[in-house]
Tab-separated table of C-alpha atoms in Angstrom:
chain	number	residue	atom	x	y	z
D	195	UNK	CA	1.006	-10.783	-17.306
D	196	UNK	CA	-1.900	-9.521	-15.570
D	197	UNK	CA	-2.784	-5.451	-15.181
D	198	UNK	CA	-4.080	-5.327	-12.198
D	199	UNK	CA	-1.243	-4.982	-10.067
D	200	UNK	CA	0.008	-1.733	-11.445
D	201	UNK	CA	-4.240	-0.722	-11.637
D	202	UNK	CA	-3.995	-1.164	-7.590
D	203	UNK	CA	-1.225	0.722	-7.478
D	204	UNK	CA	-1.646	3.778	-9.416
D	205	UNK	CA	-5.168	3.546	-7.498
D	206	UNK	CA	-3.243	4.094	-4.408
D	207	UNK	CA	-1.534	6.990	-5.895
D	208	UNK	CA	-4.967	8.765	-6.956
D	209	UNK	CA	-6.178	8.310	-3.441
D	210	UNK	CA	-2.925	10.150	-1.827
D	211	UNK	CA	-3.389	12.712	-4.690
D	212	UNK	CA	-7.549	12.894	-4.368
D	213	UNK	CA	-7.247	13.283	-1.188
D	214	UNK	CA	-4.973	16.115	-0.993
D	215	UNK	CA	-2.532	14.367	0.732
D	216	UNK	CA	-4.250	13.200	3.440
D	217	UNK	CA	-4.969	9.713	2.713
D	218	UNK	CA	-3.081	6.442	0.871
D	219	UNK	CA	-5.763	3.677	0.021
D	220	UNK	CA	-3.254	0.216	-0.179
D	221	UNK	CA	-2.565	-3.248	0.365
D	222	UNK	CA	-4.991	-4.194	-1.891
D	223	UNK	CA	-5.913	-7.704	-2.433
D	224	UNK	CA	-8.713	-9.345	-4.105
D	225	UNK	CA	-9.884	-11.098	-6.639
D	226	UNK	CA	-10.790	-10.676	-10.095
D	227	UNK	CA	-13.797	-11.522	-11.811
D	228	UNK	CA	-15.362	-11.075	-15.113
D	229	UNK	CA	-17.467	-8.653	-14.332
D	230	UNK	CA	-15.838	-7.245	-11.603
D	231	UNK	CA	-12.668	-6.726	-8.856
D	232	UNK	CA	-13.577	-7.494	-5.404
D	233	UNK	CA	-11.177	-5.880	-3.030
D	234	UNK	CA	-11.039	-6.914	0.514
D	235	UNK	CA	-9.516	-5.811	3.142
D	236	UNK	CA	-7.896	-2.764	2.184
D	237	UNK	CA	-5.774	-0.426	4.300
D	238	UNK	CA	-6.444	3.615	4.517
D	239	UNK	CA	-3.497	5.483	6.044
D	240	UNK	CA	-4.105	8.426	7.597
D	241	UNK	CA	-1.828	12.080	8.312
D	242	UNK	CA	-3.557	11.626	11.587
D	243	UNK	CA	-3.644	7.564	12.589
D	244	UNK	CA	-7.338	7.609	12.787
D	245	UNK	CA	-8.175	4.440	10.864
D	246	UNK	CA	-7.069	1.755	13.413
D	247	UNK	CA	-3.907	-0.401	14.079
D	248	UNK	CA	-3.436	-0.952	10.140
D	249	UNK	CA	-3.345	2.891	9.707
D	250	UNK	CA	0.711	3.803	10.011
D	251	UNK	CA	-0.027	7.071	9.556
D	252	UNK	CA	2.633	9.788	7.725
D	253	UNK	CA	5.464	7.049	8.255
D	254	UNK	CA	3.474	4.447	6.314
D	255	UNK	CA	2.582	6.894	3.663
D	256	UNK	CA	6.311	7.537	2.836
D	257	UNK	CA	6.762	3.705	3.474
D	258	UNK	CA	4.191	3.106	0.310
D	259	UNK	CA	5.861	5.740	-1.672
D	260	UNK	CA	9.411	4.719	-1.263
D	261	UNK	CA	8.185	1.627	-3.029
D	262	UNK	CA	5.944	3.234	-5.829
D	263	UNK	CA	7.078	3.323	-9.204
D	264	UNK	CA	4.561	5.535	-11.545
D	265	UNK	CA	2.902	3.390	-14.353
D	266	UNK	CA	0.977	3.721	-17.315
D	267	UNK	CA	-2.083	3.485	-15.181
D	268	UNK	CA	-1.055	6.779	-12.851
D	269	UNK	CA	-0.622	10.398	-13.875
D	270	UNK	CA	3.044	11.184	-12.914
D	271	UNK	CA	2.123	14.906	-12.988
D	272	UNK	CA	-0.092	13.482	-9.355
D	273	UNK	CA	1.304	14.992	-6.064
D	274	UNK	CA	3.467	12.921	-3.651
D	275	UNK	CA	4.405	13.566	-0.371
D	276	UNK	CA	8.518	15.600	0.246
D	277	UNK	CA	8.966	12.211	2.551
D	278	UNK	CA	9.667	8.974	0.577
D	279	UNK	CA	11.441	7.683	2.995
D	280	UNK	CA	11.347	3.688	3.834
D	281	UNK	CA	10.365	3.789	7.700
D	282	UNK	CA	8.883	0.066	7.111
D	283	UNK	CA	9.972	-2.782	5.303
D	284	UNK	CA	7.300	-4.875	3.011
D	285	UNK	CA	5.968	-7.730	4.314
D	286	UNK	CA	5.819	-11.172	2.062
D	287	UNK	CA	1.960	-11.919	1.112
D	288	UNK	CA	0.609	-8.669	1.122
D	289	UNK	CA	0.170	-5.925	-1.506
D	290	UNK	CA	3.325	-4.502	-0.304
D	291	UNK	CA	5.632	-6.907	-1.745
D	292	UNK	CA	5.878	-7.594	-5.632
D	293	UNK	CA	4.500	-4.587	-6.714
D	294	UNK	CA	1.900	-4.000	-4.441
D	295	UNK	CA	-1.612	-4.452	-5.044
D	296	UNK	CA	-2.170	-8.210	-5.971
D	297	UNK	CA	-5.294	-9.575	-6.837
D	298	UNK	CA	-5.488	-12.793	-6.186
D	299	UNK	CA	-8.810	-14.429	-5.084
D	300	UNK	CA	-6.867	-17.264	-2.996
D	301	UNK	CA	-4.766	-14.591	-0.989
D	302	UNK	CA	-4.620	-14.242	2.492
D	303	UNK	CA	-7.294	-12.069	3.962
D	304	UNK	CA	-6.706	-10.784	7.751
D	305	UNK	CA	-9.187	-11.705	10.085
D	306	UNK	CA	-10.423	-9.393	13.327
D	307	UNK	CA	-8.510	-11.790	15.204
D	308	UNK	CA	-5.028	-11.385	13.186
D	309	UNK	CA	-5.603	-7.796	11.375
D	310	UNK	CA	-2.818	-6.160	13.789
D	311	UNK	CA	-0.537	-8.115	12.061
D	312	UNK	CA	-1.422	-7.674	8.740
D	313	UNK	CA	-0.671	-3.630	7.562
D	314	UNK	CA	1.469	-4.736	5.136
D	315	UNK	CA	4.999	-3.450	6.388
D	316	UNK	CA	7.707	-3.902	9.882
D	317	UNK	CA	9.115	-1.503	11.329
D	318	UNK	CA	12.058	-0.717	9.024
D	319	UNK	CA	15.573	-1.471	10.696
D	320	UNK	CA	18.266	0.094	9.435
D	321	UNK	CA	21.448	-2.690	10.711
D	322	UNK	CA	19.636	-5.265	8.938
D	323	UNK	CA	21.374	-6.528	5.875
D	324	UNK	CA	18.629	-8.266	4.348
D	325	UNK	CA	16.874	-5.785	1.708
D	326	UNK	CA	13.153	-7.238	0.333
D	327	UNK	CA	12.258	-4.875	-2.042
């Protein structure tokens, strides 16, 4: 079994952490190389929404956390936000499902025309009965 999805995630962890909060680097997809990982795409969410209609600001933050299970690639001693709460549900074929972070070089990557559709979660709803993590 391949790394590098526990790398990307623990890499999304530093950047919450790094950042001092502020910021959650995810839904990284890629490929893998032999002399390098090519990520493309990637989503930044933001305290404040300012990076766009991928960026689901401090709900998507909890969202990625409610999800995140510390590896032996992150520091558990690494802050995380009091919120872990699941506000939206992971979405099949991104990073956000299966671990998050895949790195697969034949993965779907968003286009201009499509990105508003591709953050990564929906809107989490409560009455459904169908649970995808």
């Amino acid at each position: 079994e391949t790394p590098w999805p526990r790398v990307m995630q623990a890499l999304s962890h530093f950047s919450y952490h790094a950042s001092g909060g502020q910021f959650v680097l995810c839904d990284l997809q890629g490929g893998v190389y032999a002399n390098a990982v090519v990520l493309t795409d990637p989503v930044i969410l933001s305290r404040n929404k300012m990076y766009g209609v991928t960026d689901l600001g401090p709900e998507g933050i909890s969202s990625f956390f409610s999800n995140h299970v510390c590896n032996e690639y992150c520091r558990h001693n690494r802050m995380k936000p009091a919120d872990q709460r699941r506000y939206f549900n992971p979405q099949q074929g991104t990073s956000m499902v299966g671990g998050c972070g895949g790195t697969n070089a034949n993965q779907y990557v968003p286009t201009l025309h499509n990105r508003q559709y591709a953050t990564g979660y929906n809107r989490y709803d409560s009455s459904s009965s169908e649970d995808s993590w």
